Each structure stands twice: as structure tokens, then as C-alpha cells.
């Protein structure tokens, strides 16, 4: 079945550091890929998405590229801020509109 | 503003009781979903509905029930058969089909605890 594996957390960085959160997937067919962010006590917000190989999703300084050859969708940001502290979820969607989520990665950014 | 409203934000249940979580959306989305989130884990799909009067089991449907009598509403009942109901429950909705399908939009969740 479909699955998503995220790098284990938590991740702690200083402000302005470079961020990478790894995400790899296993899926039949050609999934769409997503990164969602969850702030404390809230639901999930869509951060970015990519629907086909080599697409790059980007939003708020975050980027991720759909790599079919390595089945990966790593999240990157060049300079993190304290306000980026949250839990980040990688997810995939195949047919039938069902999302499969990774375990989530807690990011803490210190001033 | 359009969005998804989940209520209540916090809910307490006694052992052996059924409890219903509300999810209402005014986005005119056809599809709605219920997920369960446990600490340190990703979201797991409980039930989903792609159209009014129709719904399907997700990965962890045992001990839960749903209805979809109206397009804007998708309530989830946690029954006494659910042995470990303490969790954060998230409702989502989406629209479109195939290549036009839009990403799922989430509510702010309901935290259910057992007294």
C-alpha cells in the first residue's frame, strides 16, 4: 500500500539556519505530493504541493521538488524564522482523493 | 469567510458513552473526511464521503460511525466500541475530481478526552 516516511524529529535550529526535512514515499501510480503545516492547537494548513514529476512547489520561502527517480519530496527553506516553528507533514494522494500522511516532523526555531 | 467549523474544540466523554463531533463547511465542497491524530503520529483516515448520502470506511473505521445527509455537514460519532478514543480529531473537505481535484482543507480540530 501507499506510505510516506519522514525524517525523524524533533528538529531544532537557530533563526536564519537552512532547513531540510526529508520525505520519501511508496505509491502505486502517480501520486500528488503535499506538505502541510500544523501550528499548536490548530488544524493543518496546506504549505505547498506538486502534482507531477519535476514540479517544484513553493510558498512562504519553502520549496519542495517532486523527484520520481528517488521517490522523494524534501522540504527546504533557506532561512528559517521563529514563526516557522510547527509540525510539518508530508502527504501523498493517489486515486480516490485519499491522503496518506507521514508521521510529522516537529520543528523548533530558536532566536 | 469560507471554511470548516469543528465543534466543540474540547470534548470529554465518560466510559461507555457515545459522543458526536460536529463538522460543518461552507465551501460547497463535495468531499469530506475525518482523521484521527495521536501524539507524535501522522493522521489516520477514519471515514470519508465523496458525495451526499454516501461514505466509505477509511483505515481505522472500527468504533466510529458517520452520516452525510447534507452536503455541508459530516458528523462523526465515537461509539463505546472505540476502546481508545482519546485523540485529536480533524475534519477536512475538498472539491473537484481527477486532475482538477483541490487539496484538502482542514478544520481546527476537536480534542476528545475520556474522563
PDB file of C-alpha atoms in Angstrom:
ATOM      1  CA  UNK A   1       0.000   0.000   0.000  1.00  0.00           C
ATOM      2  CA  UNK A   2       0.877   3.658  -0.120  1.00  0.00           C
ATOM      3  CA  UNK A   3       3.195   5.030   2.538  1.00  0.00           C
ATOM      4  CA  UNK A   4       5.145   8.158   3.435  1.00  0.00           C
ATOM      5  CA  UNK A   5       8.319   8.273   5.509  1.00  0.00           C
ATOM      6  CA  UNK A   6       9.582  11.498   7.054  1.00  0.00           C
ATOM      7  CA  UNK A   7      12.863  12.147   8.767  1.00  0.00           C
ATOM      8  CA  UNK A   8      12.645  11.645  12.480  1.00  0.00           C
ATOM      9  CA  UNK A   9      12.325  14.699  14.646  1.00  0.00           C
ATOM     10  CA  UNK A  10      12.304  16.836  16.512  1.00  0.00           C
ATOM     11  CA  UNK A  11      14.445  19.319  14.609  1.00  0.00           C
ATOM     12  CA  UNK A  12      15.855  22.341  16.430  1.00  0.00           C
ATOM     13  CA  UNK A  13      17.506  25.192  14.519  1.00  0.00           C
ATOM     14  CA  UNK A  14      18.660  28.701  15.153  1.00  0.00           C
ATOM     15  CA  UNK A  15      16.987  31.575  13.349  1.00  0.00           C
ATOM     16  CA  UNK A  16      18.272  32.075   9.783  1.00  0.00           C
ATOM     17  CA  UNK A  17      19.566  28.497   9.538  1.00  0.00           C
ATOM     18  CA  UNK A  18      18.913  26.301   6.477  1.00  0.00           C
ATOM     19  CA  UNK A  19      16.134  23.750   6.834  1.00  0.00           C
ATOM     20  CA  UNK A  20      15.734  20.374   5.179  1.00  0.00           C
ATOM     21  CA  UNK A  21      13.046  17.877   6.165  1.00  0.00           C
ATOM     22  CA  UNK A  22      13.328  14.645   4.226  1.00  0.00           C
ATOM     23  CA  UNK A  23      10.294  12.857   2.819  1.00  0.00           C
ATOM     24  CA  UNK A  24      10.207   9.686   0.742  1.00  0.00           C
ATOM     25  CA  UNK A  25       7.179   7.786  -0.451  1.00  0.00           C
ATOM     26  CA  UNK A  26       5.942   4.489  -1.803  1.00  0.00           C
ATOM     27  CA  UNK A  27       2.910   4.542  -4.042  1.00  0.00           C
ATOM     28  CA  UNK A  28       1.295   2.851  -6.978  1.00  0.00           C
ATOM     29  CA  UNK A  29       0.557   5.082  -9.895  1.00  0.00           C
ATOM     30  CA  UNK A  30       1.485   8.747  -9.981  1.00  0.00           C
ATOM     31  CA  UNK A  31       0.607  10.481  -6.730  1.00  0.00           C
ATOM     32  CA  UNK A  32       0.258  14.147  -5.978  1.00  0.00           C
ATOM     33  CA  UNK A  33       2.521  15.245  -3.136  1.00  0.00           C
ATOM     34  CA  UNK A  34       1.890  17.788  -0.400  1.00  0.00           C
ATOM     35  CA  UNK A  35       3.447  19.466   2.589  1.00  0.00           C
ATOM     36  CA  UNK A  36       1.074  20.570   5.335  1.00  0.00           C
ATOM     37  CA  UNK A  37       1.972  22.601   8.443  1.00  0.00           C
ATOM     38  CA  UNK A  38       0.278  22.409  11.838  1.00  0.00           C
ATOM     39  CA  UNK A  39       0.668  25.138  14.450  1.00  0.00           C
ATOM     40  CA  UNK A  40      -0.049  24.272  18.103  1.00  0.00           C
ATOM     41  CA  UNK A  41      -3.687  23.501  18.792  1.00  0.00           C
ATOM     42  CA  UNK A  42      -4.740  24.046  15.202  1.00  0.00           C
ATOM     43  CA  UNK A  43      -5.648  22.031  12.146  1.00  0.00           C
ATOM     44  CA  UNK A  44      -3.446  21.512   9.132  1.00  0.00           C
ATOM     45  CA  UNK A  45      -2.723  24.172   6.558  1.00  0.00           C
ATOM     46  CA  UNK A  46      -1.539  23.408   3.058  1.00  0.00           C
ATOM     47  CA  UNK A  47       2.005  24.705   2.623  1.00  0.00           C
ATOM     48  CA  UNK A  48       2.780  23.594  -0.921  1.00  0.00           C
ATOM     49  CA  UNK A  49       2.052  20.878  -3.444  1.00  0.00           C
ATOM     50  CA  UNK A  50       3.338  19.216  -6.619  1.00  0.00           C
ATOM     51  CA  UNK A  51       1.271  17.091  -8.941  1.00  0.00           C
ATOM     52  CA  UNK A  52       3.798  15.565 -11.326  1.00  0.00           C
ATOM     53  CA  UNK A  53       7.452  14.625 -11.592  1.00  0.00           C
ATOM     54  CA  UNK A  54       9.957  17.515 -11.539  1.00  0.00           C
ATOM     55  CA  UNK A  55       7.306  20.000 -10.377  1.00  0.00           C
ATOM     56  CA  UNK A  56       8.530  22.382  -7.704  1.00  0.00           C
ATOM     57  CA  UNK A  57       6.066  23.600  -5.118  1.00  0.00           C
ATOM     58  CA  UNK A  58       6.873  26.807  -3.260  1.00  0.00           C
ATOM     59  CA  UNK A  59       5.254  29.055  -0.673  1.00  0.00           C
ATOM     60  CA  UNK A  60       6.443  31.454   2.064  1.00  0.00           C
ATOM     61  CA  UNK A  61      10.087  30.696   1.253  1.00  0.00           C
ATOM     62  CA  UNK A  62       9.594  26.924   1.476  1.00  0.00           C
ATOM     63  CA  UNK A  63      10.286  24.724  -1.544  1.00  0.00           C
ATOM     64  CA  UNK A  64       9.997  21.042  -2.439  1.00  0.00           C
ATOM     65  CA  UNK A  65      10.670  19.253  -5.734  1.00  0.00           C
ATOM     66  CA  UNK A  66       8.845  16.094  -6.831  1.00  0.00           C
ATOM     67  CA  UNK A  67      11.637  13.604  -7.587  1.00  0.00           C
ATOM     68  CA  UNK A  68      10.207  10.494  -9.172  1.00  0.00           C
ATOM     69  CA  UNK A  69      13.584   8.788  -9.599  1.00  0.00           C
ATOM     70  CA  UNK A  70      14.276   8.926  -5.870  1.00  0.00           C
ATOM     71  CA  UNK A  71      10.585   8.915  -4.783  1.00  0.00           C
ATOM     72  CA  UNK A  72      11.268  11.960  -2.651  1.00  0.00           C
ATOM     73  CA  UNK A  73       9.732  15.331  -1.853  1.00  0.00           C
ATOM     74  CA  UNK A  74      12.124  17.007   0.578  1.00  0.00           C
ATOM     75  CA  UNK A  75      11.100  20.321   2.156  1.00  0.00           C
ATOM     76  CA  UNK A  76      13.670  23.131   2.218  1.00  0.00           C
ATOM     77  CA  UNK A  77      13.888  26.707   3.379  1.00  0.00           C
ATOM     78  CA  UNK A  78      16.955  28.867   3.096  1.00  0.00           C
ATOM     79  CA  UNK A  79      16.493  30.919   6.281  1.00  0.00           C
ATOM     80  CA  UNK A  80      14.030  29.858   8.968  1.00  0.00           C
ATOM     81  CA  UNK A  81      12.283  32.199  11.381  1.00  0.00           C
ATOM     82  CA  UNK A  82      10.945  31.651  14.886  1.00  0.00           C
ATOM     83  CA  UNK A  83       7.429  31.817  13.407  1.00  0.00           C
ATOM     84  CA  UNK A  84       8.181  28.695  11.332  1.00  0.00           C
ATOM     85  CA  UNK A  85       8.111  26.585  14.498  1.00  0.00           C
ATOM     86  CA  UNK A  86       5.408  23.982  13.900  1.00  0.00           C
ATOM     87  CA  UNK A  87       4.842  20.363  12.901  1.00  0.00           C
ATOM     88  CA  UNK A  88       5.328  19.601   9.209  1.00  0.00           C
ATOM     89  CA  UNK A  89       3.569  16.712   7.464  1.00  0.00           C
ATOM     90  CA  UNK A  90       4.399  15.214   4.107  1.00  0.00           C
ATOM     91  CA  UNK A  91       1.469  13.543   2.354  1.00  0.00           C
ATOM     92  CA  UNK A  92       0.556  11.870  -0.893  1.00  0.00           C
ATOM     93  CA  UNK A  93      -2.707  11.451  -2.733  1.00  0.00           C
ATOM     94  CA  UNK A  94      -3.439   8.797  -5.299  1.00  0.00           C
ATOM     95  CA  UNK A  95      -6.751   7.991  -6.891  1.00  0.00           C
ATOM     96  CA  UNK A  96      -9.884   8.248  -4.799  1.00  0.00           C
ATOM     97  CA  UNK A  97      -8.874  11.517  -3.112  1.00  0.00           C
ATOM     98  CA  UNK A  98      -7.412   9.769  -0.054  1.00  0.00           C
ATOM     99  CA  UNK A  99      -4.393  11.328   1.642  1.00  0.00           C
ATOM    100  CA  UNK A 100      -1.648   9.231   3.232  1.00  0.00           C
ATOM    101  CA  UNK A 101       0.430  11.156   5.783  1.00  0.00           C
ATOM    102  CA  UNK A 102       3.909  10.807   7.184  1.00  0.00           C
ATOM    103  CA  UNK A 103       4.440  10.848  10.941  1.00  0.00           C
ATOM    104  CA  UNK A 104       5.160  14.571  11.067  1.00  0.00           C
ATOM    105  CA  UNK A 105       8.341  16.441  11.990  1.00  0.00           C
ATOM    106  CA  UNK A 106       8.390  18.915  14.865  1.00  0.00           C
ATOM    107  CA  UNK A 107      10.462  21.990  14.031  1.00  0.00           C
ATOM    108  CA  UNK A 108      11.579  24.425  16.711  1.00  0.00           C
ATOM    109  CA  UNK A 109      13.408  27.590  15.704  1.00  0.00           C
ATOM    110  CA  UNK A 110      15.245  29.465  18.463  1.00  0.00           C
ATOM    111  CA  UNK A 111      16.006  33.192  18.294  1.00  0.00           C
TER     112      UNK A 111
ATOM    113  CA  UNK B   1     -15.278  33.747   5.336  1.00  0.00           C
ATOM    114  CA  UNK B   2     -15.496  30.261   3.845  1.00  0.00           C
ATOM    115  CA  UNK B   3     -14.115  27.448   5.907  1.00  0.00           C
ATOM    116  CA  UNK B   4     -14.629  24.386   8.043  1.00  0.00           C
ATOM    117  CA  UNK B   5     -16.042  24.653  11.544  1.00  0.00           C
ATOM    118  CA  UNK B   6     -15.482  21.876  14.037  1.00  0.00           C
ATOM    119  CA  UNK B   7     -17.222  21.926  17.367  1.00  0.00           C
ATOM    120  CA  UNK B   8     -16.649  21.712  20.201  1.00  0.00           C
ATOM    121  CA  UNK B   9     -12.928  22.409  20.450  1.00  0.00           C
ATOM    122  CA  UNK B  10     -12.634  20.242  23.574  1.00  0.00           C
ATOM    123  CA  UNK B  11     -14.891  17.323  24.436  1.00  0.00           C
ATOM    124  CA  UNK B  12     -14.972  14.981  27.388  1.00  0.00           C
ATOM    125  CA  UNK B  13     -16.607  11.591  27.419  1.00  0.00           C
ATOM    126  CA  UNK B  14     -17.344   9.105  30.130  1.00  0.00           C
ATOM    127  CA  UNK B  15     -16.586   5.459  29.618  1.00  0.00           C
ATOM    128  CA  UNK B  16     -19.377   3.696  27.728  1.00  0.00           C
ATOM    129  CA  UNK B  17     -20.892   6.818  26.218  1.00  0.00           C
ATOM    130  CA  UNK B  18     -21.294   7.689  22.581  1.00  0.00           C
ATOM    131  CA  UNK B  19     -20.303  11.206  21.555  1.00  0.00           C
ATOM    132  CA  UNK B  20     -20.784  13.111  18.300  1.00  0.00           C
ATOM    133  CA  UNK B  21     -18.292  15.551  16.826  1.00  0.00           C
ATOM    134  CA  UNK B  22     -19.617  18.227  14.514  1.00  0.00           C
ATOM    135  CA  UNK B  23     -18.084  19.284  11.194  1.00  0.00           C
ATOM    136  CA  UNK B  24     -19.687  21.948   9.008  1.00  0.00           C
ATOM    137  CA  UNK B  25     -18.286  23.503   5.838  1.00  0.00           C
ATOM    138  CA  UNK B  26     -19.482  26.424   3.753  1.00  0.00           C
ATOM    139  CA  UNK B  27     -17.020  25.871   0.925  1.00  0.00           C
ATOM    140  CA  UNK B  28     -19.548  23.971  -1.195  1.00  0.00           C
ATOM    141  CA  UNK B  29     -17.132  21.040  -1.326  1.00  0.00           C
ATOM    142  CA  UNK B  30     -18.433  17.625  -2.352  1.00  0.00           C
ATOM    143  CA  UNK B  31     -15.927  15.505  -0.426  1.00  0.00           C
ATOM    144  CA  UNK B  32     -15.435  15.429   3.342  1.00  0.00           C
ATOM    145  CA  UNK B  33     -13.070  13.450   5.567  1.00  0.00           C
ATOM    146  CA  UNK B  34     -12.434  12.543   9.186  1.00  0.00           C
ATOM    147  CA  UNK B  35      -8.929  11.908  10.527  1.00  0.00           C
ATOM    148  CA  UNK B  36      -7.579  10.918  13.891  1.00  0.00           C
ATOM    149  CA  UNK B  37      -4.263  12.280  15.167  1.00  0.00           C
ATOM    150  CA  UNK B  38      -2.394  10.750  18.096  1.00  0.00           C
ATOM    151  CA  UNK B  39       0.637  12.382  19.741  1.00  0.00           C
ATOM    152  CA  UNK B  40       3.769  12.074  17.642  1.00  0.00           C
ATOM    153  CA  UNK B  41       1.911  10.352  14.834  1.00  0.00           C
ATOM    154  CA  UNK B  42       0.564  11.296  11.479  1.00  0.00           C
ATOM    155  CA  UNK B  43      -3.092  11.487  10.594  1.00  0.00           C
ATOM    156  CA  UNK B  44      -5.086   8.338  10.001  1.00  0.00           C
ATOM    157  CA  UNK B  45      -8.257   8.284   7.911  1.00  0.00           C
ATOM    158  CA  UNK B  46     -11.428   7.194   9.724  1.00  0.00           C
ATOM    159  CA  UNK B  47     -14.202   7.776   7.166  1.00  0.00           C
ATOM    160  CA  UNK B  48     -14.693   9.821   4.052  1.00  0.00           C
ATOM    161  CA  UNK B  49     -17.591  10.873   1.867  1.00  0.00           C
ATOM    162  CA  UNK B  50     -17.337  11.949  -1.737  1.00  0.00           C
ATOM    163  CA  UNK B  51     -20.992  12.833  -2.162  1.00  0.00           C
ATOM    164  CA  UNK B  52     -24.137  13.327  -0.111  1.00  0.00           C
ATOM    165  CA  UNK B  53     -25.729  10.111   1.209  1.00  0.00           C
ATOM    166  CA  UNK B  54     -22.597   8.089   0.517  1.00  0.00           C
ATOM    167  CA  UNK B  55     -19.481   7.389   2.616  1.00  0.00           C
ATOM    168  CA  UNK B  56     -16.657   4.863   2.818  1.00  0.00           C
ATOM    169  CA  UNK B  57     -14.555   3.411   5.605  1.00  0.00           C
ATOM    170  CA  UNK B  58     -11.020   4.577   5.943  1.00  0.00           C
ATOM    171  CA  UNK B  59      -8.144   2.763   7.613  1.00  0.00           C
ATOM    172  CA  UNK B  60      -9.419   2.851  11.197  1.00  0.00           C
ATOM    173  CA  UNK B  61     -13.250   2.904  10.999  1.00  0.00           C
ATOM    174  CA  UNK B  62     -13.933   0.417  13.790  1.00  0.00           C
ATOM    175  CA  UNK B  63     -15.765   2.045  16.688  1.00  0.00           C
ATOM    176  CA  UNK B  64     -16.833   5.080  14.638  1.00  0.00           C
ATOM    177  CA  UNK B  65     -19.881   5.959  12.564  1.00  0.00           C
ATOM    178  CA  UNK B  66     -20.767   8.850  10.244  1.00  0.00           C
ATOM    179  CA  UNK B  67     -23.650  10.256   8.242  1.00  0.00           C
ATOM    180  CA  UNK B  68     -23.799  12.579   5.254  1.00  0.00           C
ATOM    181  CA  UNK B  69     -27.361  13.800   4.949  1.00  0.00           C
ATOM    182  CA  UNK B  70     -26.387  17.298   3.852  1.00  0.00           C
ATOM    183  CA  UNK B  71     -23.549  18.496   1.668  1.00  0.00           C
ATOM    184  CA  UNK B  72     -22.251  20.905   4.315  1.00  0.00           C
ATOM    185  CA  UNK B  73     -22.314  18.535   7.282  1.00  0.00           C
ATOM    186  CA  UNK B  74     -20.391  15.342   8.128  1.00  0.00           C
ATOM    187  CA  UNK B  75     -20.777  14.454  11.833  1.00  0.00           C
ATOM    188  CA  UNK B  76     -18.635  11.737  13.403  1.00  0.00           C
ATOM    189  CA  UNK B  77     -19.921   9.571  16.258  1.00  0.00           C
ATOM    190  CA  UNK B  78     -17.367   7.939  18.510  1.00  0.00           C
ATOM    191  CA  UNK B  79     -19.133   4.911  19.933  1.00  0.00           C
ATOM    192  CA  UNK B  80     -18.482   2.963  23.108  1.00  0.00           C
ATOM    193  CA  UNK B  81     -16.956   0.269  20.909  1.00  0.00           C
ATOM    194  CA  UNK B  82     -13.946   2.522  20.300  1.00  0.00           C
ATOM    195  CA  UNK B  83     -11.590   1.351  23.036  1.00  0.00           C
ATOM    196  CA  UNK B  84      -9.074   4.153  22.854  1.00  0.00           C
ATOM    197  CA  UNK B  85     -10.936   7.290  21.765  1.00  0.00           C
ATOM    198  CA  UNK B  86      -8.676   9.902  23.325  1.00  0.00           C
ATOM    199  CA  UNK B  87      -7.184  11.781  20.362  1.00  0.00           C
ATOM    200  CA  UNK B  88      -7.310  14.923  18.264  1.00  0.00           C
ATOM    201  CA  UNK B  89      -9.924  14.639  15.510  1.00  0.00           C
ATOM    202  CA  UNK B  90      -9.633  16.612  12.295  1.00  0.00           C
ATOM    203  CA  UNK B  91     -12.248  17.151   9.632  1.00  0.00           C
ATOM    204  CA  UNK B  92     -11.355  18.123   6.069  1.00  0.00           C
ATOM    205  CA  UNK B  93     -13.064  18.829   2.779  1.00  0.00           C
ATOM    206  CA  UNK B  94     -12.068  19.057  -0.854  1.00  0.00           C
ATOM    207  CA  UNK B  95     -13.579  19.613  -4.254  1.00  0.00           C
ATOM    208  CA  UNK B  96     -13.013  18.701  -7.860  1.00  0.00           C
ATOM    209  CA  UNK B  97     -12.202  15.393  -9.455  1.00  0.00           C
ATOM    210  CA  UNK B  98      -9.213  13.871 -11.203  1.00  0.00           C
ATOM    211  CA  UNK B  99      -6.635  16.410 -12.295  1.00  0.00           C
ATOM    212  CA  UNK B 100      -8.853  19.283 -11.088  1.00  0.00           C
ATOM    213  CA  UNK B 101      -9.134  17.971  -7.563  1.00  0.00           C
ATOM    214  CA  UNK B 102      -8.176  20.604  -4.998  1.00  0.00           C
ATOM    215  CA  UNK B 103      -6.071  19.949  -1.889  1.00  0.00           C
ATOM    216  CA  UNK B 104      -7.932  19.084   1.269  1.00  0.00           C
ATOM    217  CA  UNK B 105      -8.836  21.998   3.519  1.00  0.00           C
ATOM    218  CA  UNK B 106      -8.815  21.295   7.287  1.00  0.00           C
ATOM    219  CA  UNK B 107     -10.779  22.481  10.292  1.00  0.00           C
ATOM    220  CA  UNK B 108      -9.142  23.365  13.617  1.00  0.00           C
ATOM    221  CA  UNK B 109      -9.940  20.035  15.217  1.00  0.00           C
ATOM    222  CA  UNK B 110     -11.706  18.644  18.285  1.00  0.00           C
ATOM    223  CA  UNK B 111      -9.722  17.223  21.182  1.00  0.00           C
ATOM    224  CA  UNK B 112     -11.589  14.312  22.785  1.00  0.00           C
ATOM    225  CA  UNK B 113     -10.651  13.057  26.240  1.00  0.00           C
ATOM    226  CA  UNK B 114     -12.009  10.249  28.402  1.00  0.00           C
ATOM    227  CA  UNK B 115     -12.993  11.075  31.969  1.00  0.00           C
TER     228      UNK B 115
END
